[in-house]
Coordinates of C-alpha atoms in Angstrom, one line a residue:
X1 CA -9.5 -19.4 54.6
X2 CA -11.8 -22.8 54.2
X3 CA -10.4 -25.5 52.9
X4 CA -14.1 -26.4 51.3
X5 CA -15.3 -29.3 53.8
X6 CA -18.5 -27.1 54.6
X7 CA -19.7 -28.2 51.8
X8 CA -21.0 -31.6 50.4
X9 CA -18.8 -31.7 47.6
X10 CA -15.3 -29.4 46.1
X11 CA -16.0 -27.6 42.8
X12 CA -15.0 -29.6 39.8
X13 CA -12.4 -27.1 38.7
X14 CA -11.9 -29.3 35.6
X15 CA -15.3 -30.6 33.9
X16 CA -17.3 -28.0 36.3
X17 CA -19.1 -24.7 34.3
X18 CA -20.5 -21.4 35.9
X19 CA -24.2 -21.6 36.5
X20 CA -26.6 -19.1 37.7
X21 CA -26.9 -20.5 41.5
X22 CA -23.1 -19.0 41.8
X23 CA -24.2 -15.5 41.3
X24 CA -27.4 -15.7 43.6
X25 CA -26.1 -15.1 46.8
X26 CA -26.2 -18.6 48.3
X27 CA -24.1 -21.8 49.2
X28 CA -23.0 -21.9 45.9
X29 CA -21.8 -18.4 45.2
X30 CA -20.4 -18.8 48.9
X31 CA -18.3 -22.3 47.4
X32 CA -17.1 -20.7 44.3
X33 CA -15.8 -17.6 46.6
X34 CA -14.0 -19.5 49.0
X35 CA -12.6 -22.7 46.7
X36 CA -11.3 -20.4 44.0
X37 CA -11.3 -16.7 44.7
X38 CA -10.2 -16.8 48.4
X39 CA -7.8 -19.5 46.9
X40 CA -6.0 -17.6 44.9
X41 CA -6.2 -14.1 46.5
X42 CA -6.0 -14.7 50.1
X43 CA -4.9 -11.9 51.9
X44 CA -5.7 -10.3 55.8
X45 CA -8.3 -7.9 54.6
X46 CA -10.1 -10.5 52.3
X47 CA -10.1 -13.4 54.6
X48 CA -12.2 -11.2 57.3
X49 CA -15.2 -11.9 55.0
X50 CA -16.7 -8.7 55.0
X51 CA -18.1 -6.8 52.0
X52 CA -16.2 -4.0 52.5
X53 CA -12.1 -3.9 53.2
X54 CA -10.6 -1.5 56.1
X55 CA -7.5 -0.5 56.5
X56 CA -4.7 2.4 57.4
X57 CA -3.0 4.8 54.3
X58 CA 0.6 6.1 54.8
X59 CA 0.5 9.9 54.6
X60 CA -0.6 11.7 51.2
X61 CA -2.5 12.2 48.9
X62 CA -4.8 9.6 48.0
X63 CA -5.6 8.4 44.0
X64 CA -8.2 6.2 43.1
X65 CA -9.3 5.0 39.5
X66 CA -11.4 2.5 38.1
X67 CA -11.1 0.6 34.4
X68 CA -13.4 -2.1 33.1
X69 CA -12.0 -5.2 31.4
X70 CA -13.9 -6.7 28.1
X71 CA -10.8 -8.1 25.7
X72 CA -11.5 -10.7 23.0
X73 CA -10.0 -13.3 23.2
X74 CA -9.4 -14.0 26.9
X75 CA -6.0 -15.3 26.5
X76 CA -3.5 -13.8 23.8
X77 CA 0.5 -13.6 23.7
X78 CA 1.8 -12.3 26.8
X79 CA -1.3 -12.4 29.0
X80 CA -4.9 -12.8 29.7
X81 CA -7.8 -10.6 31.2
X82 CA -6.7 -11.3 34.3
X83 CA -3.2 -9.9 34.6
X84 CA -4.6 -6.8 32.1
X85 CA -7.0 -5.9 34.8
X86 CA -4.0 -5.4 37.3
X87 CA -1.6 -3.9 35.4
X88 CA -4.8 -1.4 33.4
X89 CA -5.6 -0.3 37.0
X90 CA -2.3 0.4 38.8
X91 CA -1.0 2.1 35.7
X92 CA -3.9 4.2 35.7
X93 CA -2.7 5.3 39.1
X94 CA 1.0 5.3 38.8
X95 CA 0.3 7.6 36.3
X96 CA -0.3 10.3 39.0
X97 CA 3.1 9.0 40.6
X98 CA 1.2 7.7 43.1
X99 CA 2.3 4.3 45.2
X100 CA -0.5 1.9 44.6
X101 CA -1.7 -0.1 47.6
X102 CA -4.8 -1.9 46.8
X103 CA -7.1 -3.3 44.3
X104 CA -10.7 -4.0 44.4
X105 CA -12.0 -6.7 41.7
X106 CA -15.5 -7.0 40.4
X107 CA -16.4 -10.0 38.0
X108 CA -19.6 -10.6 36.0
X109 CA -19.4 -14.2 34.7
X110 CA -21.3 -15.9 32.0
X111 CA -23.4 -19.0 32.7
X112 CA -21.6 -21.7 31.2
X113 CA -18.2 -20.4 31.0
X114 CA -15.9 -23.5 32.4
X115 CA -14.4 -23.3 36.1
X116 CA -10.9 -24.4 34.4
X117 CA -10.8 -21.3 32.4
X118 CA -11.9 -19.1 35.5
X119 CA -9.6 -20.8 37.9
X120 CA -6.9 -20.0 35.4
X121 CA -7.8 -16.1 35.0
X122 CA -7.8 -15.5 38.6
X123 CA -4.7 -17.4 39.1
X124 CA -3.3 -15.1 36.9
X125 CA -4.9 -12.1 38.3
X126 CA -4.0 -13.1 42.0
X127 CA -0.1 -13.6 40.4
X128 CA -0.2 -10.5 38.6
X129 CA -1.1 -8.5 42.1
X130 CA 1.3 -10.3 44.0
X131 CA 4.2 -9.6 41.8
X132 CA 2.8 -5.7 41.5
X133 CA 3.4 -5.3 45.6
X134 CA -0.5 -4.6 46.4
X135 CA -3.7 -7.1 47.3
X136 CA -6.9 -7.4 46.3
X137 CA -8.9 -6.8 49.6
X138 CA -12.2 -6.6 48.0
X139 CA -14.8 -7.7 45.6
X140 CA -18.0 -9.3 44.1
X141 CA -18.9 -12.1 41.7
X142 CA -22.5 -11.7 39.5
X143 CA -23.3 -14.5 36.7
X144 CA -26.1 -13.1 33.8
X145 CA -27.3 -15.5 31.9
X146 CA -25.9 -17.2 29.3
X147 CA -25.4 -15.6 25.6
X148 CA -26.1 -12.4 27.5
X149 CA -22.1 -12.0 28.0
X150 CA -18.8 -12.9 26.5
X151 CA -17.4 -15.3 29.1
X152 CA -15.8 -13.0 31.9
X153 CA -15.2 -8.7 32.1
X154 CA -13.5 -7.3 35.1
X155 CA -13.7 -4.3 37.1
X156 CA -10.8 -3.5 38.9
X157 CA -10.7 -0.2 41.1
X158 CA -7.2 0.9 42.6
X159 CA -5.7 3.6 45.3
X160 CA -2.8 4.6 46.1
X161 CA -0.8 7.9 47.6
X162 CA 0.6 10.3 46.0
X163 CA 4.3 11.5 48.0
X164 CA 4.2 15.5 48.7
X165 CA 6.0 17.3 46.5
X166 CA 4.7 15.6 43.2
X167 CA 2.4 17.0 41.2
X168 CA 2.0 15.4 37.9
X169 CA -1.1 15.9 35.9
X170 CA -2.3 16.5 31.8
X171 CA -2.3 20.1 31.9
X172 CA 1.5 20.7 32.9
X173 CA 2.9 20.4 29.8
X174 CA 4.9 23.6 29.1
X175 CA 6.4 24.8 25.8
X176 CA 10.0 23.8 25.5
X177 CA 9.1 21.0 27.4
X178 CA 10.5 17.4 26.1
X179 CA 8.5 14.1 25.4
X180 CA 9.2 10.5 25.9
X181 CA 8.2 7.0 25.8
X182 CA 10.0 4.2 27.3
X183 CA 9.9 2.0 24.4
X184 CA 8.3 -0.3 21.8
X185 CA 4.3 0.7 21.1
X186 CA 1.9 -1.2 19.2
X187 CA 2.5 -4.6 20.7
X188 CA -0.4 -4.9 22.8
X189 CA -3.1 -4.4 19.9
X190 CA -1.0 -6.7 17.2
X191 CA -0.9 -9.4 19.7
X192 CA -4.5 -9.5 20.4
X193 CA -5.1 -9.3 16.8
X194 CA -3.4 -12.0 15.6
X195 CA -5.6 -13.7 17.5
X196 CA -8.8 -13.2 16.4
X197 CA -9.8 -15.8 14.2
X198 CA -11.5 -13.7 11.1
X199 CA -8.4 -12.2 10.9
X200 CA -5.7 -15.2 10.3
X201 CA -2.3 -13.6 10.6
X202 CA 0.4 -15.2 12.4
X203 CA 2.9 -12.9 15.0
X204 CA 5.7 -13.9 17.5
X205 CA 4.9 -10.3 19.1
X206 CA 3.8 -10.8 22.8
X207 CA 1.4 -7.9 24.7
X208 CA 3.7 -6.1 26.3
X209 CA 1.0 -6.0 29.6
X210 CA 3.0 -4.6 32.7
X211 CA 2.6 -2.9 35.6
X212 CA 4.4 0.2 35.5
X213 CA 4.6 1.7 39.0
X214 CA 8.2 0.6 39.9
X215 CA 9.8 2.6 36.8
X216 CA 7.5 5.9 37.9
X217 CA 8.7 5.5 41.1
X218 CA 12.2 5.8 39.5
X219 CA 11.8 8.0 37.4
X220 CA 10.3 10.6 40.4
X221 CA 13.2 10.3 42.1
X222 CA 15.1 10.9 39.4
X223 CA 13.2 14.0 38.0
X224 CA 10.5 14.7 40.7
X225 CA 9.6 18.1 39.0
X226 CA 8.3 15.4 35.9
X227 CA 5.1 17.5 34.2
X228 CA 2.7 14.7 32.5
X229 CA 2.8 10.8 32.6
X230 CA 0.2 8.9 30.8
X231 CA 0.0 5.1 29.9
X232 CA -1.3 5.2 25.7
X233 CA -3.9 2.0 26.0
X234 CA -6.8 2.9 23.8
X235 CA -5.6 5.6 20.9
X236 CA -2.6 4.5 21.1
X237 CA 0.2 7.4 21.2
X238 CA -1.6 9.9 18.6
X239 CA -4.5 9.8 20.9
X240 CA -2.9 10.1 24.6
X241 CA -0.5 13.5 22.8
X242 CA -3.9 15.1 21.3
X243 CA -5.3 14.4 24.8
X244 CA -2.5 15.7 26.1
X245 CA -1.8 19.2 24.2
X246 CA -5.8 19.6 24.9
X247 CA -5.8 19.5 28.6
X248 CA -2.4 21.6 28.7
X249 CA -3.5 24.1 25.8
X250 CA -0.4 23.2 23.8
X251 CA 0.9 22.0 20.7
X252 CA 3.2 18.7 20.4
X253 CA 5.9 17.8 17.5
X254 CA 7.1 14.2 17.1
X255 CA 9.3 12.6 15.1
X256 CA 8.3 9.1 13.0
X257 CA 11.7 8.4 12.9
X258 CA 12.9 8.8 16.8
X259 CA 9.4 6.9 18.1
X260 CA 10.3 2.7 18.6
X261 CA 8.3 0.7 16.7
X262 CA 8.9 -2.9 15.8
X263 CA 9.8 -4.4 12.2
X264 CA 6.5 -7.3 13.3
X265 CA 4.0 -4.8 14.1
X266 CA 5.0 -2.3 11.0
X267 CA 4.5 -5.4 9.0
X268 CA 1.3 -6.2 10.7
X269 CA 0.1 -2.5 10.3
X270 CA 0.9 -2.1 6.7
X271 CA -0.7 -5.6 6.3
X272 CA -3.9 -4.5 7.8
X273 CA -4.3 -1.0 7.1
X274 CA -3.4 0.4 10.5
X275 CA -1.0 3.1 11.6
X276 CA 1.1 2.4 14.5
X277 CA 0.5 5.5 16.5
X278 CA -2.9 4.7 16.8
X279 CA -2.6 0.9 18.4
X280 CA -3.1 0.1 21.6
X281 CA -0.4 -0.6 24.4
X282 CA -0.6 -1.9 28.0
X283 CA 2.8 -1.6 29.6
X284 CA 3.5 1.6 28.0
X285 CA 4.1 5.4 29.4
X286 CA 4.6 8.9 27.4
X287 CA 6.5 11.2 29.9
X288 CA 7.0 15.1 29.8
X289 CA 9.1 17.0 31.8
X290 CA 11.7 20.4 31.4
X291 CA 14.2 20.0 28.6
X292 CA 17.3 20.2 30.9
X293 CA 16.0 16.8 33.0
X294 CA 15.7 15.1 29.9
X295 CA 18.6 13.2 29.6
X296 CA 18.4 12.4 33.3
X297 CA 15.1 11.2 33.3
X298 CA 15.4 9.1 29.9
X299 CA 18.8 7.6 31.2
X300 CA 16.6 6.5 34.0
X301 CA 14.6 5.5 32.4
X302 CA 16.9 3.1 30.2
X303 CA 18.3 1.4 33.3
X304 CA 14.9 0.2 34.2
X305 CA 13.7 -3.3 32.8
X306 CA 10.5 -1.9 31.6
X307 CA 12.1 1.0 30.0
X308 CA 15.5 -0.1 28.6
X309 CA 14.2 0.9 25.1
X310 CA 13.3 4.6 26.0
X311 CA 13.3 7.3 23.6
X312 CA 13.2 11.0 23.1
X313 CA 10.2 11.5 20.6
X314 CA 9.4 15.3 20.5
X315 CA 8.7 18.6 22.0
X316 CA 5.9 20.4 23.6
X317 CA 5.7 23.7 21.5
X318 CA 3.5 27.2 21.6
X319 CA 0.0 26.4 19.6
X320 CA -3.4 27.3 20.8
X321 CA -4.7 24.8 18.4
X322 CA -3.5 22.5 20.7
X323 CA -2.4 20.3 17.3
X324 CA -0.1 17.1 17.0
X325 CA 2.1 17.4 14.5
X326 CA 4.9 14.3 12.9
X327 CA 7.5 15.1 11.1
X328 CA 7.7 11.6 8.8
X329 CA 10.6 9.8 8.2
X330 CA 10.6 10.9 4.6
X331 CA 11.1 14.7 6.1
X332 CA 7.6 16.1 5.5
X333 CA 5.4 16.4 8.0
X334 CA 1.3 15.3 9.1
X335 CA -1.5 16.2 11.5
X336 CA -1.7 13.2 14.2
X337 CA -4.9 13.7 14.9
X338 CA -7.7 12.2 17.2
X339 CA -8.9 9.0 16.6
X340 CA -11.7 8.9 14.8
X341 CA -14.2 6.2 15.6
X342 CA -13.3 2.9 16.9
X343 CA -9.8 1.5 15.2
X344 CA -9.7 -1.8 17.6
X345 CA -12.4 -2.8 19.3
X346 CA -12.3 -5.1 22.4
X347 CA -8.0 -4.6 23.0
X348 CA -8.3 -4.3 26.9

């Protein structure tokens, strides 16, 4: 790591803005890399400098997914872009019970956009990786020019490995089966909503962005015969069950009543016209697994921080439809369909 005296002057990481010349390859890209990035991220495979990141994987199977970053605003209750784009990826791979080990990060930066503000996001990043367990080894930086983005996105790409034995996927669920989710959903969405300025609403709610790995990894050793995990981000919980009962050629049952939802975000939802089951969550997970590990796996899930308000929700049931069905808390019931169109743009 360089402690900047190659060069004639530091970065002003207070006044200083992103200009094109830190995109193109040069000194100044190279300055920006090693006075912020390599600052905050430093780790053995990063500080080798190469563009490219080797090293050894325990035995396994290996996961890898990838998940682009574009929320509005930057910063909201609970988090920024930065700590969203670790804790998007690794869920993404946890979800397959997989281990995560490392993340690559890709940033496209928008002339202009000031240095404070990007030191800050990959401070956050960087503190967001360290406290998931896994590094960053690789990366790249490209500026466009200005009014041609919206200040920063993110790619992050993840792996990890997946012990023998597991085998979790979409299409397990089995009639009979039992669903859950370990706790609260809606937060993520209300908190970035409140906001957005056009909107003008006031919440104490916080995003409840998290990496979720450490409960999976309980909750497999728990139950390691667990059928389906899936984190419910965009959609929200009506959209991860419909994609759900698809892939497994099943129908689901839920009940309004049994399904945690805060007294702030109902408000919020009834005071904008949105349903609950349809908004977004980031540190959120809908597990499925046999009916007689139920109560094991959501007492595990219970004595996990991240899951200490876990419910029971539903069943998987026979339907070739593969429909979602809720029965509401009035005792009737209602399709919980797909959703259609785009509900909340720019939430992660």
């Amino acid at each position: 790591m360089t402690d900047g005296s190659r060069f004639s002057a530091r970065l002003d990481l207070e006044q200083g803005r992103v200009d094109m010349s830190h995109g193109a390859g040069g000194r100044a890209m190279a300055q920006l890399i090693d006075e912020l990035f390599k600052q905050a991220l430093d780790n053995e495979w990063l500080s080798q400098g190469n563009d490219q990141a080797l090293f050894s994987v325990p035995p396994g199977r290996l996961v890898m997914s990838t998940d682009a970053h574009v929320v509005s605003p930057l910063f909201f209750p609970g988090g920024d872009i930065g700590s969203l784009a670790v804790h998007g990826t690794l869920n993404d791979v946890a979800m397959s019970g997989a281990r995560p080990l490392h993340l690559a990060a890709s940033f496209i930066l928008e002339e202009g956009f000031p240095l404070a503000d990007l030191a800050r996001i990959v401070a956050s990043l960087a503190q967001a990786a360290r406290e998931a367990g896994v590094a960053v080894v690789t990366g790249d930086t490209k500026v466009v020019e200005r009014g041609k983005g919206d200040g920063v996105f993110i790619t992050t790409t993840g792996i990890g490995v997946v012990p023998e034995g597991i085998a979790i996927s979409g299409d397990r669920a089995r009639p009979g089966d039992v669903i859950l989710i370990n706790g609260h959903i809606g937060d993520h969405g209300i908190a970035i909503l409140s906001q957005r300025e056009n909107l003008g609403f006031e919440t104490a709610i916080q995003s409840d962005s998290a990496a979720l790995h450490g409960l999976v990894a309980d909750m497999i050793a728990a139950v390691p015969d667990i059928h389906c995990l899936r984190d419910p981000t965009r959609g929200g919980l009506a959209t991860t069950l419909n994609e759900l009962a698809q892939q497994s050629g099943v129908g689901m049952r839920v009940r309004e009543t049994d399904i945690p939802v805060r007294e702030a975000v109902s408000a919020a939802c009834e005071l904008l016209g949105l349903d609950p089951a349809y908004v977004a969550n980031e540190g959120k997970l809908v597990a499925i697994c046999p009916a007689d590990r139920a109560e094991t796996l959501l007492a595990t899930m219970r004595a996990h921080p991240l899951g200490a308000q876990s419910a029971i929700i539903g069943e998987v049931v026979e339907d070739s439809l593969g429909f979602v069905q809720m029965q509401t808390r009035f005792g009737g019931e209602r399709l919980l369909d797909w959703l259609t169109g785009e509900q909340l743009p720019r939430i992660c």
